[in-house]
Short mmCIF file of C-alpha atoms and ligand atoms in Angstrom, two decimals:
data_model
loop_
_atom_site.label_atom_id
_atom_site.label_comp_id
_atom_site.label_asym_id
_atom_site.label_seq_id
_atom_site.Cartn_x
_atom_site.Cartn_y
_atom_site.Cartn_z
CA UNK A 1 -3.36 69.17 9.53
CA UNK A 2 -2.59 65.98 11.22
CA UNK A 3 -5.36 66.54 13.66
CA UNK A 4 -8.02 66.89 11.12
CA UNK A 5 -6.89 63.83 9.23
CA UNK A 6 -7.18 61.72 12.71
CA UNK A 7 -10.41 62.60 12.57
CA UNK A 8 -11.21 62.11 9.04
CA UNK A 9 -9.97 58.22 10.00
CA UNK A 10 -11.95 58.28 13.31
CA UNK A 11 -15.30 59.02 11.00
CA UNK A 12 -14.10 56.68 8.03
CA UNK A 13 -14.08 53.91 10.81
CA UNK A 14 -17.20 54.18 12.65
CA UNK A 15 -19.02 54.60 9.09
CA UNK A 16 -17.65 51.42 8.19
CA UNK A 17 -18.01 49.85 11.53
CA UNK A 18 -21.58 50.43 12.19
CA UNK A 19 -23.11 48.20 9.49
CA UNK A 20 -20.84 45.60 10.26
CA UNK A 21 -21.82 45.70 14.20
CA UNK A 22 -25.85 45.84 12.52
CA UNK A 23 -25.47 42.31 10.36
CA UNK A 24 -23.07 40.72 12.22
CA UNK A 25 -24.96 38.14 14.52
CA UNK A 26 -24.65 37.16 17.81
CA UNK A 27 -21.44 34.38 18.01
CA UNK A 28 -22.34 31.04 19.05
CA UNK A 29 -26.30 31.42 18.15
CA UNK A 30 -27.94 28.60 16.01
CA UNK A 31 -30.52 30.02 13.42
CA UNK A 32 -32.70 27.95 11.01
CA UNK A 33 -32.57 30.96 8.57
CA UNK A 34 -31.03 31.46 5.85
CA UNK A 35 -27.36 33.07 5.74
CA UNK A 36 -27.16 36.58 4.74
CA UNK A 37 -24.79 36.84 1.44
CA UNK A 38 -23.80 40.09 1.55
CA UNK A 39 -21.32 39.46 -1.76
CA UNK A 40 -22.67 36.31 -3.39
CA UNK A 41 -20.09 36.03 -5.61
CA UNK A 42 -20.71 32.10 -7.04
CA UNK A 43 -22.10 31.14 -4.03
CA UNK A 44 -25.41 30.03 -5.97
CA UNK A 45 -24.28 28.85 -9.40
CA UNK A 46 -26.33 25.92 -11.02
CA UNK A 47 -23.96 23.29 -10.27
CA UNK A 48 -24.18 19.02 -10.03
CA UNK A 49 -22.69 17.51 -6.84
CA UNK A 50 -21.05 13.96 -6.96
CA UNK A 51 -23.43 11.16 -7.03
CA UNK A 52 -26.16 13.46 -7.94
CA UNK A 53 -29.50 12.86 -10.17
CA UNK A 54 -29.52 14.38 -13.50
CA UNK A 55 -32.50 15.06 -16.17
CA UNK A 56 -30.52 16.32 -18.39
CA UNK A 57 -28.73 12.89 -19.73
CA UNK A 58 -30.53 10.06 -20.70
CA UNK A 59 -29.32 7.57 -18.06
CA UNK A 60 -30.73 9.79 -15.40
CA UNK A 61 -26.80 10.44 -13.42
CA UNK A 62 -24.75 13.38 -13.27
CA UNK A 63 -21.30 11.89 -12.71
CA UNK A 64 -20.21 10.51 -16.68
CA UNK A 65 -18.40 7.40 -17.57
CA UNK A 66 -14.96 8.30 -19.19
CA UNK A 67 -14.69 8.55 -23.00
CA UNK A 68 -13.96 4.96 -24.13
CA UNK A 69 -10.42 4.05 -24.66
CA UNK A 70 -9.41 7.39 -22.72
CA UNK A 71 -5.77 6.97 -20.64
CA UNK A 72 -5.54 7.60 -16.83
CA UNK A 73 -2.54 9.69 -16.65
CA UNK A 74 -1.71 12.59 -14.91
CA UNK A 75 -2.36 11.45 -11.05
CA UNK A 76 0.40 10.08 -8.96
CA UNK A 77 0.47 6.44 -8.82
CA UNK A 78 1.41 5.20 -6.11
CA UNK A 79 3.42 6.56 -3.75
CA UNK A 80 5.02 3.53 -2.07
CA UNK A 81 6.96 2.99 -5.43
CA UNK A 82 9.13 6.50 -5.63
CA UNK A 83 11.68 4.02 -5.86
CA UNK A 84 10.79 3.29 -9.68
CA UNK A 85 11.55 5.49 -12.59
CA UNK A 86 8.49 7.27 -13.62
CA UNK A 87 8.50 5.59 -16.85
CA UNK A 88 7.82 2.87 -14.75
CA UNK A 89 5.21 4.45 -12.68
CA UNK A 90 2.67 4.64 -15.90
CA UNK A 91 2.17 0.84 -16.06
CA UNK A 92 0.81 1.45 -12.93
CA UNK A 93 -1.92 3.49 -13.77
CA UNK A 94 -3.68 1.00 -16.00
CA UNK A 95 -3.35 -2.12 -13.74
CA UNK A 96 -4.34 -4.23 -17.10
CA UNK A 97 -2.20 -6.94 -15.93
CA UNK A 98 -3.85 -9.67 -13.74
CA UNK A 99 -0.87 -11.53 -13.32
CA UNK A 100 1.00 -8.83 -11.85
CA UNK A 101 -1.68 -6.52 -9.72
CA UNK A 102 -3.80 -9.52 -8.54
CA UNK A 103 -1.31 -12.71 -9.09
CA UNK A 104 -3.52 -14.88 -10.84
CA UNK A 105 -3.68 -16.03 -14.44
CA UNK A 106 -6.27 -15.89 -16.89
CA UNK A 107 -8.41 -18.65 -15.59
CA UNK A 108 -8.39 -17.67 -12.34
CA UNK A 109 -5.73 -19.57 -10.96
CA UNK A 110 -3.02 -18.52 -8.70
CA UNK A 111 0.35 -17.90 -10.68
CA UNK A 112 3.26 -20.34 -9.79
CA UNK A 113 6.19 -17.85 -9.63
CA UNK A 114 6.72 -14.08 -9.74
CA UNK A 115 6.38 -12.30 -12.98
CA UNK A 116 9.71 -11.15 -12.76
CA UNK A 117 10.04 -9.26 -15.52
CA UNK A 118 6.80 -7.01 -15.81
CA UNK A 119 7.32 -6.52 -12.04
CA UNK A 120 10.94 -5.24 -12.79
CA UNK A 121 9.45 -3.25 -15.49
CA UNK A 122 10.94 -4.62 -18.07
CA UNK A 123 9.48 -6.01 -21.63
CA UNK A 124 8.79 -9.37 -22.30
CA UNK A 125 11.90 -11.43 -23.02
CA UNK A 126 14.40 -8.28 -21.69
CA UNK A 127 17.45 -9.43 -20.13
CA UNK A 128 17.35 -8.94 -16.11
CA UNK A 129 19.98 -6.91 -15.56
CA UNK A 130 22.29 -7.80 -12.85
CA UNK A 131 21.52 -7.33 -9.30
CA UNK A 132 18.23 -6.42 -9.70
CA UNK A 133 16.56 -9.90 -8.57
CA UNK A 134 18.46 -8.95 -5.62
CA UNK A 135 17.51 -5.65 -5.33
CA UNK A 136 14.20 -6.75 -5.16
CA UNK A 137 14.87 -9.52 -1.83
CA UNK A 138 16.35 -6.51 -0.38
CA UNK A 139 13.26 -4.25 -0.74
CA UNK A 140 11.24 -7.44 -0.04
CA UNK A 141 13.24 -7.76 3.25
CA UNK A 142 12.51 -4.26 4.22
CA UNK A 143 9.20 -4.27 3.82
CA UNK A 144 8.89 -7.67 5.36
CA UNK A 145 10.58 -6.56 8.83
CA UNK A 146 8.96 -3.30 8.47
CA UNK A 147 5.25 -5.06 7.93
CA UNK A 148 5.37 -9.00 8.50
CA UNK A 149 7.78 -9.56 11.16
CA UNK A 150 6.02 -8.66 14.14
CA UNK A 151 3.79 -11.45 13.61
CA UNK A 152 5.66 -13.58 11.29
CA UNK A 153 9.02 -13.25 13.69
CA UNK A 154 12.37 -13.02 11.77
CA UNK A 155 12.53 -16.24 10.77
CA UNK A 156 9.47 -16.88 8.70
CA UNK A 157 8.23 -19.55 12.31
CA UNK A 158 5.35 -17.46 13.02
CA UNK A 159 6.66 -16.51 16.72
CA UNK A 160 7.08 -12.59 16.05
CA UNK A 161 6.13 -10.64 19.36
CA UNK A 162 2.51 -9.69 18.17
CA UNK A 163 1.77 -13.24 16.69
CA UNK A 164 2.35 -15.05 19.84
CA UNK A 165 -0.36 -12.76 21.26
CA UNK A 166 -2.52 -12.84 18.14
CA UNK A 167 -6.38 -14.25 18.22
CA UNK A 168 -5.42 -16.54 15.57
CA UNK A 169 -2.51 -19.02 15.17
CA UNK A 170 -0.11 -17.98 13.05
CA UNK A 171 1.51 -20.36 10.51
CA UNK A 172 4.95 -21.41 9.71
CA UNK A 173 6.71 -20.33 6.36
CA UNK A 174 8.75 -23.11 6.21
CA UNK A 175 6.04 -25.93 6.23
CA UNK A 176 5.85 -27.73 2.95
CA UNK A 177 2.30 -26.50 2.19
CA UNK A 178 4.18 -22.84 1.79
CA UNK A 179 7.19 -24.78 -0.37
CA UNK A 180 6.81 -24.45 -4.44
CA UNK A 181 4.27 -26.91 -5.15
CA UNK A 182 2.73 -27.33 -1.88
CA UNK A 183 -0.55 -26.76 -1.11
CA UNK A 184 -0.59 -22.72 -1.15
CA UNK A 185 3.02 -22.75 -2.29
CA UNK A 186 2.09 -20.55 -5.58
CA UNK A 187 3.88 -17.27 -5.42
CA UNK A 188 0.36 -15.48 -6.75
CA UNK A 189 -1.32 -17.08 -3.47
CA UNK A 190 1.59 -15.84 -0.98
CA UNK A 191 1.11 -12.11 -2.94
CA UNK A 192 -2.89 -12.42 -2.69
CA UNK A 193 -2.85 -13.12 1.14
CA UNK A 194 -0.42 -10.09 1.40
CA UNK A 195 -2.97 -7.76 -0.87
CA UNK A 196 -5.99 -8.87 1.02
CA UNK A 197 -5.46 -10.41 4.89
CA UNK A 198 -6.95 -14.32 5.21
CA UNK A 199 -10.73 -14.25 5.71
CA UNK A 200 -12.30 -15.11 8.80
CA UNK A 201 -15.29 -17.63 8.39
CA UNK A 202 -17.90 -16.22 6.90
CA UNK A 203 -19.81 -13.77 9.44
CA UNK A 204 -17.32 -14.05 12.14
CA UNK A 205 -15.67 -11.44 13.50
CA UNK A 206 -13.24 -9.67 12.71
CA UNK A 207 -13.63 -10.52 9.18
CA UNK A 208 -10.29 -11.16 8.53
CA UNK A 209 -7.66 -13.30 10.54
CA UNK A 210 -4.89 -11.60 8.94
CA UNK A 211 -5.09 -8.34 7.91
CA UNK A 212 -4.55 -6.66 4.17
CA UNK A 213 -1.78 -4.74 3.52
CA UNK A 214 -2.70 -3.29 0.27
CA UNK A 215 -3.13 0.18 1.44
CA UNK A 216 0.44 -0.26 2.72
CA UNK A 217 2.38 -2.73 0.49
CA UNK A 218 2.00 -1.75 -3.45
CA UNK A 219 1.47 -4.73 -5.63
CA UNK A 220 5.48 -3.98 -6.58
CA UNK A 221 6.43 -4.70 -2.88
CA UNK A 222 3.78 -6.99 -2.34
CA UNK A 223 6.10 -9.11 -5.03
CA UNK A 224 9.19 -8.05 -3.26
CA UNK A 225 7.98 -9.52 -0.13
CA UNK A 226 7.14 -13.11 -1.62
CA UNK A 227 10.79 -12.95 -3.24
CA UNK A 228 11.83 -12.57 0.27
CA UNK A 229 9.63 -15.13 1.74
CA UNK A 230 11.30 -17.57 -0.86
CA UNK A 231 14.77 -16.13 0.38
CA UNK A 232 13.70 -17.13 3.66
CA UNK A 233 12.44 -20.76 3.03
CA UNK A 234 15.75 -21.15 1.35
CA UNK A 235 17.43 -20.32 4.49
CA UNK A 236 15.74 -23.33 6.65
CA UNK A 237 17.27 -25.52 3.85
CA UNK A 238 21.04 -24.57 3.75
CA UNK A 239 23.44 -26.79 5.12
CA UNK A 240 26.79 -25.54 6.61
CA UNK A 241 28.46 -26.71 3.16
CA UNK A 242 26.15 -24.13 1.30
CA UNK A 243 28.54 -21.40 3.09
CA UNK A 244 31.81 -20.41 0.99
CA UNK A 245 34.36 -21.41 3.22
CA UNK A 246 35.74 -18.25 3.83
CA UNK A 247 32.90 -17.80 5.81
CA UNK A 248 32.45 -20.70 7.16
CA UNK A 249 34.43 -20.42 10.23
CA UNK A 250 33.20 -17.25 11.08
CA UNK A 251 29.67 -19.10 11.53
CA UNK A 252 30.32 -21.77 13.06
CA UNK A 253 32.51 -19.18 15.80
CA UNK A 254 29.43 -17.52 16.23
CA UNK A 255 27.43 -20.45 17.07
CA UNK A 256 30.15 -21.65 19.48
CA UNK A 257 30.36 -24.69 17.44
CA UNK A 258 34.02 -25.28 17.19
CA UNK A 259 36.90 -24.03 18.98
CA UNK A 260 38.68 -22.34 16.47
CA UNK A 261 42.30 -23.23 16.04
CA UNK A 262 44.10 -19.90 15.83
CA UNK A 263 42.50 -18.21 19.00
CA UNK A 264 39.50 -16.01 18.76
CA UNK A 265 39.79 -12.98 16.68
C1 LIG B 1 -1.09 -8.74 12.81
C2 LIG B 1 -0.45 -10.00 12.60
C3 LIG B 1 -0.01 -10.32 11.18
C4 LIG B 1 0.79 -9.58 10.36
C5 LIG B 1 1.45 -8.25 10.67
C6 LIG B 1 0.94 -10.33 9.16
N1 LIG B 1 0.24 -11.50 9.23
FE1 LIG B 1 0.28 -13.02 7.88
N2 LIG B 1 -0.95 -14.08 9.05
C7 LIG B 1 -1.43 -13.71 10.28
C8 LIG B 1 -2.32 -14.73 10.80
C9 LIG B 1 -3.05 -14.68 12.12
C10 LIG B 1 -2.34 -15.76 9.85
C11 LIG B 1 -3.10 -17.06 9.92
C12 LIG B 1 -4.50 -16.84 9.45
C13 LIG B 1 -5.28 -18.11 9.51
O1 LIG B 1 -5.18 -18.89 8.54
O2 LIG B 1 -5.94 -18.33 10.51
C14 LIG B 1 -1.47 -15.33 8.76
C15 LIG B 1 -1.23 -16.07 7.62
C16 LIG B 1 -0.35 -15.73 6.63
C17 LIG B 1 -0.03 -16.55 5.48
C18 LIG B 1 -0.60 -17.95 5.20
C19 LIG B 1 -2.01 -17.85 4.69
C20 LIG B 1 -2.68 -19.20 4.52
O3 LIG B 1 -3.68 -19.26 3.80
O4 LIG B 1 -2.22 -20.19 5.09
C21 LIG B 1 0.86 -15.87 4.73
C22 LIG B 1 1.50 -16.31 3.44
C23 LIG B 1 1.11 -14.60 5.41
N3 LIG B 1 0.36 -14.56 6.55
C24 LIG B 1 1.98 -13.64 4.97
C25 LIG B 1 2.15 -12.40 5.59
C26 LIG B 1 3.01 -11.38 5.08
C27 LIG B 1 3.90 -11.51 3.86
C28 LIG B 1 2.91 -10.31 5.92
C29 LIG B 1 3.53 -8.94 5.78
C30 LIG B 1 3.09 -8.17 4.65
C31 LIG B 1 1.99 -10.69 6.98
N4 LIG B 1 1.56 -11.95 6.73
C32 LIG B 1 1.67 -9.89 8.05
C33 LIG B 1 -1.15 -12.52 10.93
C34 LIG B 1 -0.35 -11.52 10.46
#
């Protein structure tokens, strides 16, 4: 019994191995021919690629506008903001505010401070809640040492460990054309240099000086960042009054300033 069904499988497999050995081509060999389809399935079906000509609609294209008024929804925004509630997130998908996804206003001009508010996600005239102006430095400050500070340097002086080796100078935050009201002290300018590099004279190469970041920084962080940068300025400012005077000792201790009178800790 079992012998006969060994051969029964022997037969089943060399019936159903021969064709195959017949088509099969040689591996490796380049043909000009066509493929053979032995199960076409939808191989061939009329079908439009992207970007493709059409006669069927009037304007002679394949790919259609969407429907007028239709809602992008459905993709994922973006996915440096998983920090936001997807509520949140929607606004995103529309990007109908210039003042927060490009910093400027409606004639063009850079805006003076961060739109706190829609950047926070919250409607016009909404309280801030507590701690969430600071929760945005802090994200700021993340991103910044994550993204800025290698050129930038900690401080904001432009003497990070890539900048002093960079092509192009690098500038210092805490010069007054950087201060609100300098120059290009407008928060919307500070975001727009982080969403698209500073451009290189015109031909030169590279074309930029300082690179974009909007494939890495959102417009969201891009804001958190220049909240930061403002942080930072403030820094430069402070005098040793500014610090409660709890802490007060402890700095000046760690500058070697004073002797402190009770001994070191
Ligand atoms: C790879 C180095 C590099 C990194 C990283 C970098 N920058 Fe710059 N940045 C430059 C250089 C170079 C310039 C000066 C360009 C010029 O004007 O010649 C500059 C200029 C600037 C300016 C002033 C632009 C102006 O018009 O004067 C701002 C603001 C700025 N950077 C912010 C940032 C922020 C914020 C980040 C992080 C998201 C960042 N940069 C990351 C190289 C860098």
């Amino acid at each position: 019994m079992t012998g006969a069904r060994s051969i029964f499988i022997m037969l089943a497999v060399a019936t159903l191995a021969l064709p195959a050995g017949l088509t099969a081509g040689c591996r490796g060999e380049r043909t000009a021919k066509r493929p053979r389809q032995f199960f076409p399935g939808m191989d061939d079906q009329p079908k439009y690629q992207p970007q493709e000509a059409s006669t069927f609609f009037a304007d002679g294209r394949a790919m259609r506008e969407p429907v007028a008024g239709a809602v992008p929804f459905g993709a994922r925004p973006d996915e440096h903001d998983e920090w936001l509630p997807v509520g949140r997130q929607r606004r995103d998908f529309l990007k109908a505010d210039d003042r927060v996804y490009l910093g400027v206003n409606a004639d063009g001009s850079y805006v003076e401070t961060i739109p706190v508010r829609a950047v926070l996600g919250l409607a016009e005239g909404e309280p801030v809640p507590p701690g969430a102006v600071r929760a945005l430095i802090e994200r700021g400050q993340d991103r910044y040492t994550i993204f800025c500070i290698v050129c930038h340097g900690g401080t904001g002086d432009g003497k990070g460990m890539v900048g002093l080796q960079w092509s192009y100078n690098l500038p210092n935050f805490h010069d007054p054309q950087y201060q609100p009201g300098g120059e290009k002290g407008q928060d919307g300018y500070l975001f727009h240099v982080i969403r698209n590099g500073v451009a290189n004279a015109p031909g030169a190469q590279p074309p930029l000086r300082m690179p974009s970041y909007a494939e890495r920084v959102s417009e969201r962080d891009a804001w958190a960042i220049v909240a930061y940068l403002r942080a930072l300025q403030e820094t430069d400012k402070g005098e040793i009054a500014d610090v409660p005077a709890a802490q007060r000792r402890d700095l000046l201790n760690s500058r070697g300033a004073t002797a402190p009178a009770g001994g070191t800790n």
